[in-house]
Short mmCIF file of C-alpha atoms in Angstrom, two decimals:
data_model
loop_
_atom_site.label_atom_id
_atom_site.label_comp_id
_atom_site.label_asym_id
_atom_site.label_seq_id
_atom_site.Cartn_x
_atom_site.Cartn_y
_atom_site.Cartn_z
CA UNK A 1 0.00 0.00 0.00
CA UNK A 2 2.93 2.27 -0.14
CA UNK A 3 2.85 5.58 -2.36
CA UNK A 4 4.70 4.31 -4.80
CA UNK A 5 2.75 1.83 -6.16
CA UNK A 6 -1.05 2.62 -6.94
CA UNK A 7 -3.64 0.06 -6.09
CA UNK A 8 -6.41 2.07 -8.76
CA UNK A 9 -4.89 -0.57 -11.47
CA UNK A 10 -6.30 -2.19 -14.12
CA UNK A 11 -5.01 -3.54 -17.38
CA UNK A 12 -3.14 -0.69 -19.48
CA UNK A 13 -4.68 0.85 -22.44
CA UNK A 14 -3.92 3.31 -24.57
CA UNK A 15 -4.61 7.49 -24.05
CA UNK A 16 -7.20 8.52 -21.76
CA UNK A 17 -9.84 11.22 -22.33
CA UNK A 18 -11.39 13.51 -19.94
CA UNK A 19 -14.71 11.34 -20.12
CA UNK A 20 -12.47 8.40 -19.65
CA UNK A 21 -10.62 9.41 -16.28
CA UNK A 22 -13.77 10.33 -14.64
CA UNK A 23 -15.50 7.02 -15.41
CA UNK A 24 -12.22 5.28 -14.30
CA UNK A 25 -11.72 6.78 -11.21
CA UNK A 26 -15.52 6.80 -10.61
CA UNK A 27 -15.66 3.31 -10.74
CA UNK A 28 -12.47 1.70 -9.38
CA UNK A 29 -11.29 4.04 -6.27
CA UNK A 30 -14.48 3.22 -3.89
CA UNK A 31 -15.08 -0.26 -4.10
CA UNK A 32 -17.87 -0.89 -2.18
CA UNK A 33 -18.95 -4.71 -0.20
CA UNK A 34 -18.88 -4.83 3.28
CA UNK A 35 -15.74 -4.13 5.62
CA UNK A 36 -14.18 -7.19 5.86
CA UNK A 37 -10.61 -6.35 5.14
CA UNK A 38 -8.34 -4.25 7.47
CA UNK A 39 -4.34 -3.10 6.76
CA UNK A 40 -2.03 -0.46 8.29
CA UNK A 41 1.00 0.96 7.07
CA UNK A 42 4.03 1.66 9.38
CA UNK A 43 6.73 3.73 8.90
CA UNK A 44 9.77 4.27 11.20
CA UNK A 45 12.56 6.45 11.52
CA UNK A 46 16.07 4.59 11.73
CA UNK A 47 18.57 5.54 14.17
CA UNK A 48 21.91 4.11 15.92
CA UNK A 49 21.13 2.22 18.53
CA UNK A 50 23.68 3.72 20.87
CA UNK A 51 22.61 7.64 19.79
CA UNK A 52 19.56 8.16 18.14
CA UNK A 53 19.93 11.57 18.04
CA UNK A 54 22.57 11.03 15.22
CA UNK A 55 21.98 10.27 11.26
CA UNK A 56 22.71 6.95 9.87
CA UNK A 57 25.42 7.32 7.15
CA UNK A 58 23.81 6.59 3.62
CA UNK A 59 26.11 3.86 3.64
CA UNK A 60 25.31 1.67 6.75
CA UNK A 61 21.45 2.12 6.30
CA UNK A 62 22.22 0.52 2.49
CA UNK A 63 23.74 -2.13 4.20
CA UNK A 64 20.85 -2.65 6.61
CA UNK A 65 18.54 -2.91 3.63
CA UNK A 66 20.28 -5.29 1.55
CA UNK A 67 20.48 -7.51 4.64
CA UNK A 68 16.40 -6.59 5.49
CA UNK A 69 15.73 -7.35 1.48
CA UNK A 70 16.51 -10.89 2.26
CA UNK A 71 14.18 -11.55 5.13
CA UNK A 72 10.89 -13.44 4.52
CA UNK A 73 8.26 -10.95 5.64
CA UNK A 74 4.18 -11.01 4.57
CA UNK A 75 4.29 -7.19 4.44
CA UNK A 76 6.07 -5.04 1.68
CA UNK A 77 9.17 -3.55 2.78
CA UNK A 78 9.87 0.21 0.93
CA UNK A 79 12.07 2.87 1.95
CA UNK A 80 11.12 6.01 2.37
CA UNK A 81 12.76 8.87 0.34
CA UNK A 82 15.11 10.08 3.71
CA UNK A 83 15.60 6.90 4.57
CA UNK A 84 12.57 5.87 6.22
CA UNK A 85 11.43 2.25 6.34
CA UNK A 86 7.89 1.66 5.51
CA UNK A 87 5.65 -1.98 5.90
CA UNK A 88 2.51 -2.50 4.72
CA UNK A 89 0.53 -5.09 5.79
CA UNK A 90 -1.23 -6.97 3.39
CA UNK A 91 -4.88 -6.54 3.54
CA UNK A 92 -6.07 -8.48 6.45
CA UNK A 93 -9.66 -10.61 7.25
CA UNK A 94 -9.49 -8.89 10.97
CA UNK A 95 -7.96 -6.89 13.69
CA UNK A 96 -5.79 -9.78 14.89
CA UNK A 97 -4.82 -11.20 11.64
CA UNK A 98 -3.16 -7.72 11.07
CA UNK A 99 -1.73 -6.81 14.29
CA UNK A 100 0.35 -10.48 14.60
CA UNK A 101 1.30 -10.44 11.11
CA UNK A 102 3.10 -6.99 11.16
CA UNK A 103 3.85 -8.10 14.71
CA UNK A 104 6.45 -11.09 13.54
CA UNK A 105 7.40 -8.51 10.55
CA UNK A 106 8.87 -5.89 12.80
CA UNK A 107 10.00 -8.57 15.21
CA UNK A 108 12.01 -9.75 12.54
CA UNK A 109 13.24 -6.34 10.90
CA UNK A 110 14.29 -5.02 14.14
CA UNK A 111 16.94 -8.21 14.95
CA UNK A 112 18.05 -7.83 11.24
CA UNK A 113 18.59 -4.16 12.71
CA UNK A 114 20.13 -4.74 15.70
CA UNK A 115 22.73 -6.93 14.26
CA UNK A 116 24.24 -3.71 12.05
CA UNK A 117 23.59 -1.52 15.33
CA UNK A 118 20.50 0.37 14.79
CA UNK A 119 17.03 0.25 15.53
CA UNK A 120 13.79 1.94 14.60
CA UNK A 121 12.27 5.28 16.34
CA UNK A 122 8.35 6.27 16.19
CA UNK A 123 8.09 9.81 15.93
CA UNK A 124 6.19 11.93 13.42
CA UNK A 125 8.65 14.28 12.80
CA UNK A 126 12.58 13.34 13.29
CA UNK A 127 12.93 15.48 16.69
CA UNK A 128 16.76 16.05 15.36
CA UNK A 129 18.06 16.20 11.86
CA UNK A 130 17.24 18.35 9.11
CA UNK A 131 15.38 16.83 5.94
CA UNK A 132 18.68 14.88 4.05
CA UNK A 133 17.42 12.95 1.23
CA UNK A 134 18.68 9.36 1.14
CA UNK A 135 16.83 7.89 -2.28
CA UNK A 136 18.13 9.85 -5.28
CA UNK A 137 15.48 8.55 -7.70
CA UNK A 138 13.50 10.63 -11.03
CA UNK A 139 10.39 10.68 -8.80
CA UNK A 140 12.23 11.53 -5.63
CA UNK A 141 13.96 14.53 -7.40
CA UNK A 142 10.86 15.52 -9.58
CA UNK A 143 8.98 15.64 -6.25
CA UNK A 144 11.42 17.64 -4.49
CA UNK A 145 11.85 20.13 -7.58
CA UNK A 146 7.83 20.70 -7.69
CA UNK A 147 7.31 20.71 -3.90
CA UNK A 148 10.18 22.99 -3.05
CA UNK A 149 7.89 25.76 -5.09
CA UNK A 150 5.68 25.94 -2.03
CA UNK A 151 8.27 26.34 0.55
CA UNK A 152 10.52 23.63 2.50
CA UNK A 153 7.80 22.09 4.18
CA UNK A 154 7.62 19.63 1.32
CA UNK A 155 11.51 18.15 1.80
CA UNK A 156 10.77 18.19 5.82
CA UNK A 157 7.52 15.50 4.63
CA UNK A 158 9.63 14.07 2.47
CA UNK A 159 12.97 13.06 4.55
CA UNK A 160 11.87 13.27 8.20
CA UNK A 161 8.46 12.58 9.03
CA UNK A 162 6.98 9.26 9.60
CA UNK A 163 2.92 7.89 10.25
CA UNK A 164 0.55 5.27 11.11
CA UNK A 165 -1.80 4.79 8.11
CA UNK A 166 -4.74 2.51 8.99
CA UNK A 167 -6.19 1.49 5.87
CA UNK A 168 -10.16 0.16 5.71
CA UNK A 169 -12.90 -0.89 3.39
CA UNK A 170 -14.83 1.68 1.77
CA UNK A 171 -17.66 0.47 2.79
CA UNK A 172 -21.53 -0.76 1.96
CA UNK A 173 -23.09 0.93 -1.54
CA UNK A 174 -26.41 1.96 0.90
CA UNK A 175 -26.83 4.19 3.91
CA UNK A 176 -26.28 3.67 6.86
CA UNK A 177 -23.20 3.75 9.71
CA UNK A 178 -21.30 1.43 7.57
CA UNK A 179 -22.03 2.86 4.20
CA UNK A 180 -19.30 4.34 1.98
CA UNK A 181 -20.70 7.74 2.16
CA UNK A 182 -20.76 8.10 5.67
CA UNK A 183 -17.73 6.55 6.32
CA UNK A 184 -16.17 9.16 3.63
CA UNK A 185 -17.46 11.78 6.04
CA UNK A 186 -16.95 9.94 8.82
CA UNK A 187 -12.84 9.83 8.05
CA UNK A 188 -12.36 13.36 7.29
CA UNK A 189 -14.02 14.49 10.17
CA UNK A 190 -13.18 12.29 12.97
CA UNK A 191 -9.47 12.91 11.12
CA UNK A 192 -9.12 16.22 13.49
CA UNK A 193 -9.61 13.66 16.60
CA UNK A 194 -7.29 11.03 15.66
CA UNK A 195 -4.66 13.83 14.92
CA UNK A 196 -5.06 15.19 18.62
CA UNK A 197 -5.15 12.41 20.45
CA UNK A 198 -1.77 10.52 18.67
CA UNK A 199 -0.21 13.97 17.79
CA UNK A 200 3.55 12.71 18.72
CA UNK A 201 6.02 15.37 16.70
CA UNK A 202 6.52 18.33 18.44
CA UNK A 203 10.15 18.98 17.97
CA UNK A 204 12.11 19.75 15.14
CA UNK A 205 16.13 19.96 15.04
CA UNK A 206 16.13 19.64 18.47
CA UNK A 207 13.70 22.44 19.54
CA UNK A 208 9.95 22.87 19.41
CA UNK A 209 7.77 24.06 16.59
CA UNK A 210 5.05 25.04 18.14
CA UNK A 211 2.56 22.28 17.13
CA UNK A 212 1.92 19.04 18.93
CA UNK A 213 1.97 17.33 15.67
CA UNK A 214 4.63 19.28 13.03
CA UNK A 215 4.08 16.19 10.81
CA UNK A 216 0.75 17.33 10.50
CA UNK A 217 1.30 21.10 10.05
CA UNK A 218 3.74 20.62 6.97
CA UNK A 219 0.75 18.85 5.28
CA UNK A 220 -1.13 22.04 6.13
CA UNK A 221 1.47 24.17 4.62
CA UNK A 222 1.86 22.65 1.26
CA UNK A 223 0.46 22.44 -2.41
CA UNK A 224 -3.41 22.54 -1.45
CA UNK A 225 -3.90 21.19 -4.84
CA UNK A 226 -1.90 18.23 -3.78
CA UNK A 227 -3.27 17.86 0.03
CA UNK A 228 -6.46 19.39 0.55
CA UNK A 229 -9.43 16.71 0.46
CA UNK A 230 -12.50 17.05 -1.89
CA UNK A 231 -15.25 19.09 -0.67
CA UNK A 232 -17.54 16.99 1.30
CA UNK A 233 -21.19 18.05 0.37
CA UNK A 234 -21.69 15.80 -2.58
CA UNK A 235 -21.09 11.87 -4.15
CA UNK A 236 -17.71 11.31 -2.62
CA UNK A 237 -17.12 9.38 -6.10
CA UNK A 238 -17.68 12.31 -8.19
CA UNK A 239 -16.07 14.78 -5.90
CA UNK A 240 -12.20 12.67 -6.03
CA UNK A 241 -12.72 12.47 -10.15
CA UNK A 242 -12.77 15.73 -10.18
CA UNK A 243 -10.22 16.32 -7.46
CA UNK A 244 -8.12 13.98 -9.30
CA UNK A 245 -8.86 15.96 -12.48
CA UNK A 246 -8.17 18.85 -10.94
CA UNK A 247 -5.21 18.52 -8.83
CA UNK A 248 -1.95 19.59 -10.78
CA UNK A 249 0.45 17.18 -12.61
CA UNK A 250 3.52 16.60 -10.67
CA UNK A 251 5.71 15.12 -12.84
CA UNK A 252 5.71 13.49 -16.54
CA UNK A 253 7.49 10.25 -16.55
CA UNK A 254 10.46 9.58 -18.94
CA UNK A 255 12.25 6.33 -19.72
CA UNK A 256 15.83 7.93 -19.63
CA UNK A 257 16.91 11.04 -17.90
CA UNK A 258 15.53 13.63 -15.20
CA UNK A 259 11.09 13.73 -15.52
CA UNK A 260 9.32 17.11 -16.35
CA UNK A 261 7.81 19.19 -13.27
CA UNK A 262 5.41 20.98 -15.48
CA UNK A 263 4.53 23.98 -13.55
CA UNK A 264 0.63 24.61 -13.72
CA UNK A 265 -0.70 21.88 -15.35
CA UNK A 266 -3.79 20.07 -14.06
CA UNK A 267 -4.01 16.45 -15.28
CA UNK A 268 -7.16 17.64 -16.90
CA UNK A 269 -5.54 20.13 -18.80
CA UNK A 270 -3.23 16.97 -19.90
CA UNK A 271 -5.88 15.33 -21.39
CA UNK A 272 -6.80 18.24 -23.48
CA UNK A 273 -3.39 18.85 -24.41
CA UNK A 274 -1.91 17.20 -28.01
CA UNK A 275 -0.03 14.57 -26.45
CA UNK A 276 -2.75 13.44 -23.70
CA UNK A 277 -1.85 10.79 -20.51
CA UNK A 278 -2.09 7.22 -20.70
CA UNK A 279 -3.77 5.04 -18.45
CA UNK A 280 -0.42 4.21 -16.39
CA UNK A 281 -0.13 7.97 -16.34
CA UNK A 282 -3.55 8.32 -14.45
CA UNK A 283 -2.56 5.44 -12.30
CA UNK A 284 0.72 7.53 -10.91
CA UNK A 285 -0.88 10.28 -11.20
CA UNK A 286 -3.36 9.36 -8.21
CA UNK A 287 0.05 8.08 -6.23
CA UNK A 288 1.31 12.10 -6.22
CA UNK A 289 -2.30 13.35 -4.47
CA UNK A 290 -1.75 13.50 -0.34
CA UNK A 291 -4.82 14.10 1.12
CA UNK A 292 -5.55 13.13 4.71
CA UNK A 293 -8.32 10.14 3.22
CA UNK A 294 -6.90 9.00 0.09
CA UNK A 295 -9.55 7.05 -1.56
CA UNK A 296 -7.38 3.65 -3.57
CA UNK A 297 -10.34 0.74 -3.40
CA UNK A 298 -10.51 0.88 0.11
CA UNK A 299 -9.49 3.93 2.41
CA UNK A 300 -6.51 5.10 3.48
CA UNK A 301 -5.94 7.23 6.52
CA UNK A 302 -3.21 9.61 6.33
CA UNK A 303 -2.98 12.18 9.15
CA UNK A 304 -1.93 9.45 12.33
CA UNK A 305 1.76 10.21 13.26
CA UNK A 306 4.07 7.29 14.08
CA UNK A 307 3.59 6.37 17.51
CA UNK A 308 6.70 5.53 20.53
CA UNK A 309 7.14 2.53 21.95
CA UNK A 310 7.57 -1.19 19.80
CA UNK A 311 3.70 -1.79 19.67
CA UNK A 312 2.27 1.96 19.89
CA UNK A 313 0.92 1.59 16.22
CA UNK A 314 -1.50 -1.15 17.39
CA UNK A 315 -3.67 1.17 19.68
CA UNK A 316 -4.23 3.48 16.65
CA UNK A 317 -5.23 0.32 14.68
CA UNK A 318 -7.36 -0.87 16.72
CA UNK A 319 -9.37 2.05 17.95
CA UNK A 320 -9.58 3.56 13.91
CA UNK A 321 -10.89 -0.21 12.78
CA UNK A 322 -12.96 -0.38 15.62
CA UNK A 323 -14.84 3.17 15.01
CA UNK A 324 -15.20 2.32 10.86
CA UNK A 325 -16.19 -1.51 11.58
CA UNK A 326 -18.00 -1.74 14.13
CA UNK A 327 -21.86 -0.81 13.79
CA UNK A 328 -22.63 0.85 17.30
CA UNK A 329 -19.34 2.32 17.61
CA UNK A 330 -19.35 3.94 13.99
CA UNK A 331 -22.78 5.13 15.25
CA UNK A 332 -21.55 6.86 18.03
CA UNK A 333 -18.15 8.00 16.80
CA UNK A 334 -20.60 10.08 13.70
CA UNK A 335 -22.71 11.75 16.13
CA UNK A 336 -19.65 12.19 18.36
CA UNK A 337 -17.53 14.27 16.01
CA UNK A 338 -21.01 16.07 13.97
CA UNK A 339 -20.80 18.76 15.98
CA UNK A 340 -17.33 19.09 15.36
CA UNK A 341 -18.02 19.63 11.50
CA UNK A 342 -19.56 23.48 12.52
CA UNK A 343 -16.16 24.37 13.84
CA UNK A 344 -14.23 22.91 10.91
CA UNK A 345 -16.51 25.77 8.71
CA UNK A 346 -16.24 25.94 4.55
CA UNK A 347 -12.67 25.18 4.08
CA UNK A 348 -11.45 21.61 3.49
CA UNK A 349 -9.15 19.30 5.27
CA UNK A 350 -6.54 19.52 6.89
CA UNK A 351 -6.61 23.21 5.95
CA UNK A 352 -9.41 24.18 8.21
CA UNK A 353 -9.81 25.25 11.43
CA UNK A 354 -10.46 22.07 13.18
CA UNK A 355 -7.80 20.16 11.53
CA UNK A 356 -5.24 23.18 12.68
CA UNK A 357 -6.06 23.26 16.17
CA UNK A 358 -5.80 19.48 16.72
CA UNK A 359 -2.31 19.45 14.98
CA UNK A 360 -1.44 22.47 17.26
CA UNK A 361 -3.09 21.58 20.51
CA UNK A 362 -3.87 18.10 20.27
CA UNK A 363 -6.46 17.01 23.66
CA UNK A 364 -5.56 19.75 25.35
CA UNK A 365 -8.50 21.39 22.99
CA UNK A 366 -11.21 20.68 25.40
CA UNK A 367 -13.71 20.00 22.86
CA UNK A 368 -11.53 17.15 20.79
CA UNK A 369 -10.41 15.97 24.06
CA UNK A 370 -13.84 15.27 25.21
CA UNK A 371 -14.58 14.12 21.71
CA UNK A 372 -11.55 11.30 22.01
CA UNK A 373 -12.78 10.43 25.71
CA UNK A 374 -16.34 9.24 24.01
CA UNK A 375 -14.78 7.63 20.60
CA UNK A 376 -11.92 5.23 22.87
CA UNK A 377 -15.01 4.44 24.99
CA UNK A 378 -17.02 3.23 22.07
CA UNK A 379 -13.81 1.66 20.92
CA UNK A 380 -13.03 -0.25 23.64
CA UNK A 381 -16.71 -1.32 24.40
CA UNK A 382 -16.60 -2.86 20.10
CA UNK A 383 -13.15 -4.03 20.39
CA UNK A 384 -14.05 -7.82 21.64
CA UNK A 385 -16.71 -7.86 18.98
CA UNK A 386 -13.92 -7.70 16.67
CA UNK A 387 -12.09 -10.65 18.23
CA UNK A 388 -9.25 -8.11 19.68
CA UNK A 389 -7.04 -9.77 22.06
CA UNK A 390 -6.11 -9.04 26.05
CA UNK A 391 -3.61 -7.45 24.97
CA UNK A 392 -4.57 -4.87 22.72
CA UNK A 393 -7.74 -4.25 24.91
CA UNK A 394 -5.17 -3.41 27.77
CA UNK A 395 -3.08 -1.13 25.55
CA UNK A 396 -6.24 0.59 24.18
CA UNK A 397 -7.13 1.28 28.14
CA UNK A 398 -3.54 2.14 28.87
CA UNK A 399 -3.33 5.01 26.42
CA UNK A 400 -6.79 6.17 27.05
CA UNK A 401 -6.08 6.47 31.15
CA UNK A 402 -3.04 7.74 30.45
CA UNK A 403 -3.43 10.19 28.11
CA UNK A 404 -7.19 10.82 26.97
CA UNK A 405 -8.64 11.03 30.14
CA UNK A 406 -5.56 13.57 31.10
CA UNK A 407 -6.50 15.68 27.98
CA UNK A 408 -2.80 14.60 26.60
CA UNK A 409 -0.81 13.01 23.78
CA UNK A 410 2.66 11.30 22.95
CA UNK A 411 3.63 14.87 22.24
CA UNK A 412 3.59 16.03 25.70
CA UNK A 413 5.81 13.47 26.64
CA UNK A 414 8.41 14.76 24.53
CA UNK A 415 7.76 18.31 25.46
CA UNK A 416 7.96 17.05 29.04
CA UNK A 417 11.14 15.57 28.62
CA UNK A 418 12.50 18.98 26.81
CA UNK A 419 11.10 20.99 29.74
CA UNK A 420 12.82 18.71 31.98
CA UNK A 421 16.30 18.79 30.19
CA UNK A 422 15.73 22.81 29.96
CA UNK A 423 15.27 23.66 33.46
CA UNK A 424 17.87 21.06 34.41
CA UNK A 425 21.04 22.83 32.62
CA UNK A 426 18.99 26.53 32.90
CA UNK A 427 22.63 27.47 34.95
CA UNK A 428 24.63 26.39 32.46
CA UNK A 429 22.36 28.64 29.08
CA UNK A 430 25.45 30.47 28.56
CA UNK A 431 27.35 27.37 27.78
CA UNK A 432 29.89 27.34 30.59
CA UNK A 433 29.69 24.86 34.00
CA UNK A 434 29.49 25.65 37.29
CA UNK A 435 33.09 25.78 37.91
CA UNK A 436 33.04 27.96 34.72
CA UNK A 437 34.89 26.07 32.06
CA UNK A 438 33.27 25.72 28.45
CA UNK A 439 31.09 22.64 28.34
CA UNK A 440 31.17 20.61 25.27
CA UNK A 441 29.62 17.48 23.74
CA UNK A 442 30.57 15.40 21.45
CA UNK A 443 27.52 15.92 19.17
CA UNK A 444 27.69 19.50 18.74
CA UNK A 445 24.81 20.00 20.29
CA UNK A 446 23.67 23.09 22.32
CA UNK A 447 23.62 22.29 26.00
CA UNK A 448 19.81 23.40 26.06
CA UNK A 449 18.37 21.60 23.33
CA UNK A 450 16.52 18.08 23.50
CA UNK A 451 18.47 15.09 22.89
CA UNK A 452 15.67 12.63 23.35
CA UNK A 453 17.98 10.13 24.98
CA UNK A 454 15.44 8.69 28.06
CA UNK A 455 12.34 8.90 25.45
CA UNK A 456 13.77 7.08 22.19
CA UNK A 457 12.12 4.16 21.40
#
C-alpha cells in the first residue's frame, strides 16, 4: 500500500480522455462490499542504537537494507525517500490477523537491525536532523523540484516525518453507519480527533515548533492542490474524479533522464493537451495526491503520526478499525464528532480550522479531548466484537487512562522531557559549568536543546 505503487490498477490501455478518467476513477477508487478487510502501514525512523539523536550514514542504512531485502516478511518492505522504512501489511480478514502479522514482521526487521547496530524510532517528525534525502530517484527529485515551489515544508515531509496509516474498506453501496458515504465523512471528520489524540512530533532539530503534531502542520502548509481533500457536500465518487482531475500534474514520466515538473498543469488540462496521458499515467498520477483520506479501493488514513514505543501503532489500529467496523461504535463516533463539522466551517481538510487546532493543541482542545474520551469508549466497548485480544484491549485502556482522560498526547511526553532537560542545565544557558569552564559534547549539540535520549524508542 505504499505511495509508490497505486492500487487504482487495471489492465493498461492506450490514451485517456477527460470522459475516460472520470469514469475510471468513478468506478475503481471506492469499491464498495462490506468491511471485511483491514491493513495499516508503518513507517519508522532509523537511528543508531547507541545515539539516536545522530543520522545513519547513507552507507550503513544501504547495508541494513540489503540484509532486510533478504528476510521473509508477509508485508512489503519500501524505503522512504530520507531513509525511512515503511511496511505494509497486506490486507487483512481482521484486527488480529493484522496486528500479529506486522507483529512477527517488525520482530524480525528489528533483529536484522540490531545486528548492524540500529534500531527503529516512532516519531512523526525526526525530533533532530534536518530533511537529508537518502533515495536519489526521477520521482524523488521531480517531487522535491515541484514541492520545493511551495516552501521547505515539502523536503521536511519528504525526509523526516513518519505515520501510522490505517487502511479500511470503503464500505456498503447503501446508507447507513457502515455505508461508503458516511464513512467518507466519517474519516475526514473524525481525522481532526485522531490527529489530537496521537499527535507525537513536536520537535524539530532539536527544539519545538510550536505544534503538537509538526508532521501534521507541513501537510497544512503545502500544495493545497496536492493535500487538501474534496469538498464533502456531494457523491464522494464524483467529488475525487474531479479532485483527481483537478489537482496539478507533478511530474511526466520519462524512460531515460531527469522527468518534467510541469509547472501549472492540471491532469485535466493533460488530457486536453496534443499529447494526452495514458492510463499508467492516471494510475501515478493518483500516487502524487496526499490528502488526509486517500480514496485507492478501500481507504486510506493519512494524518496518524508514528507512535513511541515497539507496539504503539496497534492502539491506533485498533481504535480507527474499531470506530469504521463496528456498527454501534461507527454510530456513536458520527454523532460524536457532527458537531465538530460546525467548527471545521467551509474550508477543506486539513486546511481548516479544526484540523489546525488538533495538529497544534492536540487534547488539550477541550472539545476534541472530550470528543476522544467518548470515541476510545465506544472503541473499547466494540473491540471484543472484533475478536481483539487481552492485549490490545489493555493497551487501548492504557493510552486512554493515560493520556485521553488527562487531555494529553505522545507529544507532551516529549515536550515534558525537553522541559525537563531545559530547566535542568537553565545554569549552564550560557554554555559554561558551574566551575566555569566551556562545556562541550561530542555531538555539537547546544547544551539546552533536547536530545531525546530517556524517550527514544
Amino acid at each position: 500500500m505504499s505511495d509508490s505503487v497505486s492500487d487504482c490498477t487495471e489492465p493498461r490501455r492506450s490514451t485517456v480522455t477527460e470522459a475516460e478518467v472520470e469514469a475510471l476513477v468513478h468506478g475503481i477508487c471506492f469499491k464498495t462490499g462490506p468491511p471485511r478487510l483491514l491493513g495499516v502501514e508503518v513507517e519508522w525512523l532509523v537511528h543508531e542504537l547507541r545515539a539516536p539523536w545522530l543520522p545513519v550514514p547513507p552507507e550503513r542504512l544501504e547495508a541494513a537494507y540489503a540484509a532486510l531485502r533478504a528476510v521473509p516478511l508477509s508485508s512489503a518492505l519500501t524505503v522512504e525517500p530520507g531513509g525511512q522504512l515503511e511496511l505494509s501489511s497486506a490486507p487483512a480478514a481482521s484486527l488480529m490477523e493484522c496486528v500479529r502479522s506486522v507483529s512477527a514482521d517488525l520482530d524480525a526487521v528489528r533483529a536484522t537491525l540490531r545486528e548492524t547496530g540500529l534500531g527503529l524510532s516512532g516519531y512523526g517528525q525526526d525530533p533532530w536532523n534536518p530533511p537529508s534525502r537518502y533515495l536519489h530517484e526521477p520521482r524523488y527529485d521531480a517531487m522535491e523540484s515541484y514541492l520545493d515551489r511551495a516552501g521547505p515544508e515539502g523536503r521536511a515531509m519528504m525526509c523526516t516525518s513518519a505515520s501510522v496509516q490505517v487502511c479500511v474498506d470503503a464500505g456498503y453501496e447503501e446508507p447507513g453507519p457502515l455505508g461508503h458515504g458516511r464513512r467518507w465523512w466519517l474519516a475526514h471528520q473524525l481525522g481532526p480527533v485522531l490527529v489530537a489524540a496521537f499527535a507525537h512530533s513536536p520537535m524539530a532539530r532539536g527544539r519545538r515548533t510550536g505544534w503538537r503534531s509538526t508532521r501534521q502542520s507541513l501537510w497544512t502548509a503545502m500544495d493545497p492542490g496536492r493535500t487538501d481533500a474534496p469538498p464533502l457536500d456531494g457523491d464522494p465518487r464524483a467529488a475525487w474524479a474531479r479532485h483527481v482531475l483537478d489537482a496539478p500534474v507533478m511530474c511526466v514520466r520519462a524512460p531515460e533522464g531527469p522527468w518534467d515538473v510541469p509547472e501549472g498543469m492540471t491532469f485535466r488540462d493533460w488530457t486536453r493537451s496534443g499529447s494526452p496521458p495514458a492510463r499508467e499515467d492516471l494510475d501515478y498520477h493518483m500516487t502524487t495526491l496526499f490528502p488526509p483520506v486517500r480514496p485507492r479501493g478501500h481507504l486510506e488514513l493519512r494524518m496518524i503520526d508514528a507512535q513511541p514505543g515497539e507496539d504503539g501503532w496497534i492502539v491506533p489500529l485498533a481504535v480507527t478499525a474499531a470506530l469504521f467496523d463496528d456498527p454501534n461504535a461507527a454510530e456513536i463516533a458520527y454523532r460524536t464528532v457532527k458537531p465538530l463539522a460546525e467548527r471545521a466551517g467551509t474550508d477543506r481538510a486539513p486546511r481548516n480550522p479544526l484540523w489546525r487546532d488538533a495538529a497544534r493543541l492536540g487534547l488539550a482542545d477541550p472539545e476534541l479531548r472530550e470528543a476522544a474520551a467518548i470515541c476510545f469508549a465506544a472503541a473499547y466497548e466494540a473491540l471484543p466484537r472484533l475478536g481483539a485480544s487481552t492485549e490490545v484491549l489493555d493497551a487501548v485502556a492504557e493510552f486512554a487512562d493515560r493520556y485521553v482522560a488527562r487531555g494529553r498526547c505522545p507529544a507532551d511526553d516529549l515536550l515534558g522531557a525537553d522541559r525537563a532537560q531545559h530547566e535542568g542545565r537553565s545554569d549552564n544557558r550560557s554554555g559554561t559549568r558551574s566551575d566555569g569552564r566551556s562545556e562541550a559534547r561530542s555531538d555539537g549539540r547546544s547544551s539546552g536543546r533536547f536530545d531525546g535520549k530517556d524517550i527514544s524508542s
